[in-house]
JSON list of C-alpha atoms in Angstrom, two decimals:
[
{"chain": "A", "resi": 321, "resn": "UNK", "atom": "CA", "xyz": [-79.01, 52.84, 102.51]},
{"chain": "A", "resi": 322, "resn": "UNK", "atom": "CA", "xyz": [-75.86, 51.19, 103.86]},
{"chain": "A", "resi": 323, "resn": "UNK", "atom": "CA", "xyz": [-74.70, 50.65, 100.26]},
{"chain": "A", "resi": 324, "resn": "UNK", "atom": "CA", "xyz": [-74.70, 54.41, 99.60]},
{"chain": "A", "resi": 325, "resn": "UNK", "atom": "CA", "xyz": [-72.87, 54.98, 102.88]},
{"chain": "A", "resi": 326, "resn": "UNK", "atom": "CA", "xyz": [-70.24, 52.39, 102.01]},
{"chain": "A", "resi": 327, "resn": "UNK", "atom": "CA", "xyz": [-69.92, 53.90, 98.55]},
{"chain": "A", "resi": 328, "resn": "UNK", "atom": "CA", "xyz": [-69.29, 57.39, 99.97]},
{"chain": "A", "resi": 329, "resn": "UNK", "atom": "CA", "xyz": [-66.72, 56.03, 102.43]},
{"chain": "A", "resi": 330, "resn": "UNK", "atom": "CA", "xyz": [-64.93, 54.17, 99.62]},
{"chain": "A", "resi": 331, "resn": "UNK", "atom": "CA", "xyz": [-64.92, 57.28, 97.39]},
{"chain": "A", "resi": 332, "resn": "UNK", "atom": "CA", "xyz": [-63.55, 59.35, 100.27]},
{"chain": "A", "resi": 333, "resn": "UNK", "atom": "CA", "xyz": [-60.77, 56.82, 100.90]},
{"chain": "A", "resi": 334, "resn": "UNK", "atom": "CA", "xyz": [-59.82, 56.70, 97.22]},
{"chain": "A", "resi": 335, "resn": "UNK", "atom": "CA", "xyz": [-59.77, 60.51, 97.03]},
{"chain": "A", "resi": 336, "resn": "UNK", "atom": "CA", "xyz": [-57.59, 60.62, 100.13]},
{"chain": "A", "resi": 337, "resn": "UNK", "atom": "CA", "xyz": [-55.09, 58.22, 98.56]},
{"chain": "A", "resi": 338, "resn": "UNK", "atom": "CA", "xyz": [-55.06, 60.20, 95.30]},
{"chain": "A", "resi": 339, "resn": "UNK", "atom": "CA", "xyz": [-54.50, 63.49, 97.13]},
{"chain": "A", "resi": 340, "resn": "UNK", "atom": "CA", "xyz": [-51.70, 61.96, 99.22]},
{"chain": "A", "resi": 341, "resn": "UNK", "atom": "CA", "xyz": [-49.94, 60.62, 96.12]},
{"chain": "A", "resi": 342, "resn": "UNK", "atom": "CA", "xyz": [-50.36, 63.97, 94.37]},
{"chain": "A", "resi": 343, "resn": "UNK", "atom": "CA", "xyz": [-48.92, 65.82, 97.36]},
{"chain": "A", "resi": 344, "resn": "UNK", "atom": "CA", "xyz": [-45.81, 63.61, 97.17]},
{"chain": "A", "resi": 345, "resn": "UNK", "atom": "CA", "xyz": [-45.57, 64.37, 93.44]},
{"chain": "A", "resi": 346, "resn": "UNK", "atom": "CA", "xyz": [-45.76, 68.11, 94.18]},
{"chain": "A", "resi": 347, "resn": "UNK", "atom": "CA", "xyz": [-43.02, 67.79, 96.82]},
{"chain": "A", "resi": 348, "resn": "UNK", "atom": "CA", "xyz": [-40.77, 65.82, 94.45]},
{"chain": "A", "resi": 349, "resn": "UNK", "atom": "CA", "xyz": [-41.33, 68.34, 91.66]},
{"chain": "A", "resi": 350, "resn": "UNK", "atom": "CA", "xyz": [-40.49, 71.22, 94.00]},
{"chain": "A", "resi": 351, "resn": "UNK", "atom": "CA", "xyz": [-37.29, 69.56, 95.20]},
{"chain": "A", "resi": 352, "resn": "UNK", "atom": "CA", "xyz": [-36.23, 68.73, 91.64]},
{"chain": "A", "resi": 353, "resn": "UNK", "atom": "CA", "xyz": [-36.86, 72.34, 90.59]},
{"chain": "A", "resi": 354, "resn": "UNK", "atom": "CA", "xyz": [-34.14, 73.47, 93.04]},
{"chain": "A", "resi": 355, "resn": "UNK", "atom": "CA", "xyz": [-31.48, 71.85, 90.86]},
{"chain": "A", "resi": 356, "resn": "UNK", "atom": "CA", "xyz": [-31.06, 72.29, 87.15]},
{"chain": "A", "resi": 357, "resn": "UNK", "atom": "CA", "xyz": [-32.93, 69.20, 85.85]},
{"chain": "A", "resi": 358, "resn": "UNK", "atom": "CA", "xyz": [-32.62, 67.92, 82.32]},
{"chain": "A", "resi": 359, "resn": "UNK", "atom": "CA", "xyz": [-35.83, 69.12, 80.61]},
{"chain": "A", "resi": 360, "resn": "UNK", "atom": "CA", "xyz": [-35.78, 66.08, 78.31]},
{"chain": "A", "resi": 361, "resn": "UNK", "atom": "CA", "xyz": [-35.72, 63.58, 81.15]},
{"chain": "A", "resi": 362, "resn": "UNK", "atom": "CA", "xyz": [-39.02, 61.63, 81.08]},
{"chain": "A", "resi": 363, "resn": "UNK", "atom": "CA", "xyz": [-39.45, 61.88, 84.86]},
{"chain": "A", "resi": 364, "resn": "UNK", "atom": "CA", "xyz": [-38.95, 65.64, 84.84]},
{"chain": "A", "resi": 365, "resn": "UNK", "atom": "CA", "xyz": [-41.37, 65.99, 81.93]},
{"chain": "A", "resi": 366, "resn": "UNK", "atom": "CA", "xyz": [-43.95, 63.85, 83.75]},
{"chain": "A", "resi": 367, "resn": "UNK", "atom": "CA", "xyz": [-43.63, 65.90, 86.94]},
{"chain": "A", "resi": 368, "resn": "UNK", "atom": "CA", "xyz": [-43.96, 69.13, 84.98]},
{"chain": "A", "resi": 369, "resn": "UNK", "atom": "CA", "xyz": [-47.03, 67.90, 83.06]},
{"chain": "A", "resi": 370, "resn": "UNK", "atom": "CA", "xyz": [-48.74, 66.68, 86.21]},
{"chain": "A", "resi": 371, "resn": "UNK", "atom": "CA", "xyz": [-48.06, 69.63, 88.52]},
{"chain": "A", "resi": 372, "resn": "UNK", "atom": "CA", "xyz": [-47.93, 72.65, 86.26]},
{"chain": "A", "resi": 373, "resn": "UNK", "atom": "CA", "xyz": [-51.68, 72.80, 85.43]},
{"chain": "A", "resi": 374, "resn": "UNK", "atom": "CA", "xyz": [-52.42, 73.46, 89.12]},
{"chain": "A", "resi": 375, "resn": "UNK", "atom": "CA", "xyz": [-49.33, 75.49, 89.96]},
{"chain": "A", "resi": 376, "resn": "UNK", "atom": "CA", "xyz": [-49.67, 77.97, 87.07]},
{"chain": "A", "resi": 377, "resn": "UNK", "atom": "CA", "xyz": [-53.01, 79.48, 88.25]},
{"chain": "A", "resi": 378, "resn": "UNK", "atom": "CA", "xyz": [-51.66, 79.78, 91.78]},
{"chain": "A", "resi": 379, "resn": "UNK", "atom": "CA", "xyz": [-48.62, 81.66, 90.48]},
{"chain": "A", "resi": 380, "resn": "UNK", "atom": "CA", "xyz": [-50.89, 84.02, 88.55]},
{"chain": "A", "resi": 381, "resn": "UNK", "atom": "CA", "xyz": [-52.97, 84.74, 91.65]},
{"chain": "A", "resi": 382, "resn": "UNK", "atom": "CA", "xyz": [-49.97, 85.70, 93.78]},
{"chain": "A", "resi": 383, "resn": "UNK", "atom": "CA", "xyz": [-49.81, 89.50, 93.93]},
{"chain": "A", "resi": 384, "resn": "UNK", "atom": "CA", "xyz": [-46.06, 89.56, 94.42]},
{"chain": "A", "resi": 385, "resn": "UNK", "atom": "CA", "xyz": [-42.97, 87.77, 93.18]},
{"chain": "A", "resi": 386, "resn": "UNK", "atom": "CA", "xyz": [-40.50, 86.23, 95.58]},
{"chain": "A", "resi": 387, "resn": "UNK", "atom": "CA", "xyz": [-37.02, 84.87, 94.87]},
{"chain": "A", "resi": 388, "resn": "UNK", "atom": "CA", "xyz": [-38.42, 81.41, 95.60]},
{"chain": "A", "resi": 389, "resn": "UNK", "atom": "CA", "xyz": [-41.59, 79.88, 94.23]},
{"chain": "A", "resi": 390, "resn": "UNK", "atom": "CA", "xyz": [-44.13, 79.36, 97.02]},
{"chain": "A", "resi": 391, "resn": "UNK", "atom": "CA", "xyz": [-46.89, 78.00, 94.76]},
{"chain": "A", "resi": 392, "resn": "UNK", "atom": "CA", "xyz": [-46.09, 74.35, 95.68]},
{"chain": "A", "resi": 393, "resn": "UNK", "atom": "CA", "xyz": [-46.52, 75.25, 99.35]},
{"chain": "A", "resi": 394, "resn": "UNK", "atom": "CA", "xyz": [-49.88, 76.88, 98.65]},
{"chain": "A", "resi": 395, "resn": "UNK", "atom": "CA", "xyz": [-50.97, 73.86, 96.61]},
{"chain": "A", "resi": 396, "resn": "UNK", "atom": "CA", "xyz": [-49.94, 71.54, 99.46]},
{"chain": "A", "resi": 397, "resn": "UNK", "atom": "CA", "xyz": [-52.01, 73.63, 101.88]},
{"chain": "A", "resi": 398, "resn": "UNK", "atom": "CA", "xyz": [-55.00, 73.35, 99.54]},
{"chain": "A", "resi": 399, "resn": "UNK", "atom": "CA", "xyz": [-54.54, 69.58, 99.35]},
{"chain": "A", "resi": 400, "resn": "UNK", "atom": "CA", "xyz": [-54.26, 69.42, 103.16]},
{"chain": "A", "resi": 401, "resn": "UNK", "atom": "CA", "xyz": [-57.47, 71.45, 103.51]},
{"chain": "A", "resi": 402, "resn": "UNK", "atom": "CA", "xyz": [-59.28, 69.13, 101.09]},
{"chain": "A", "resi": 403, "resn": "UNK", "atom": "CA", "xyz": [-58.10, 66.09, 103.02]},
{"chain": "A", "resi": 404, "resn": "UNK", "atom": "CA", "xyz": [-59.14, 67.49, 106.38]},
{"chain": "A", "resi": 405, "resn": "UNK", "atom": "CA", "xyz": [-62.44, 69.05, 105.30]},
{"chain": "A", "resi": 406, "resn": "UNK", "atom": "CA", "xyz": [-63.81, 67.29, 102.22]},
{"chain": "A", "resi": 407, "resn": "UNK", "atom": "CA", "xyz": [-62.58, 63.77, 102.90]},
{"chain": "A", "resi": 408, "resn": "UNK", "atom": "CA", "xyz": [-63.56, 63.87, 106.58]},
{"chain": "A", "resi": 409, "resn": "UNK", "atom": "CA", "xyz": [-66.99, 65.26, 105.69]},
{"chain": "A", "resi": 410, "resn": "UNK", "atom": "CA", "xyz": [-67.55, 62.53, 103.09]},
{"chain": "A", "resi": 411, "resn": "UNK", "atom": "CA", "xyz": [-66.53, 59.79, 105.54]},
{"chain": "A", "resi": 412, "resn": "UNK", "atom": "CA", "xyz": [-68.79, 61.14, 108.28]},
{"chain": "A", "resi": 413, "resn": "UNK", "atom": "CA", "xyz": [-71.68, 61.52, 105.83]},
{"chain": "A", "resi": 414, "resn": "UNK", "atom": "CA", "xyz": [-71.13, 57.94, 104.71]},
{"chain": "A", "resi": 415, "resn": "UNK", "atom": "CA", "xyz": [-71.21, 56.68, 108.30]},
{"chain": "A", "resi": 416, "resn": "UNK", "atom": "CA", "xyz": [-74.36, 58.68, 109.05]},
{"chain": "A", "resi": 417, "resn": "UNK", "atom": "CA", "xyz": [-76.09, 57.30, 105.97]},
{"chain": "A", "resi": 418, "resn": "UNK", "atom": "CA", "xyz": [-74.85, 53.83, 106.81]},
{"chain": "A", "resi": 419, "resn": "UNK", "atom": "CA", "xyz": [-76.08, 54.09, 110.39]},
{"chain": "A", "resi": 420, "resn": "UNK", "atom": "CA", "xyz": [-79.47, 55.42, 109.34]},
{"chain": "A", "resi": 421, "resn": "UNK", "atom": "CA", "xyz": [-79.06, 58.79, 111.04]},
{"chain": "A", "resi": 422, "resn": "UNK", "atom": "CA", "xyz": [-79.92, 60.74, 107.89]}
]
């Protein structure tokens, strides 16, 4: 059973790294959106392609429009929640399985 526990811990750590990297990408995209970026720049296009699929539904769910876009902030809060709840739960479950508690 320790193999399954180690597997869950490894998956949780990989997900944590991916979510951390994605949160930095969201922050960079938000900061770049404050200036007038060149839409043909490959970095700007990459940031738009990577962040827009998750930001667009959040923008549609907001019942009001503000002068500034708060969807990156909401997405960062969702990522933070996933890191604190899902990742922590997976790690603890992995340790319980590994220790033979379950």
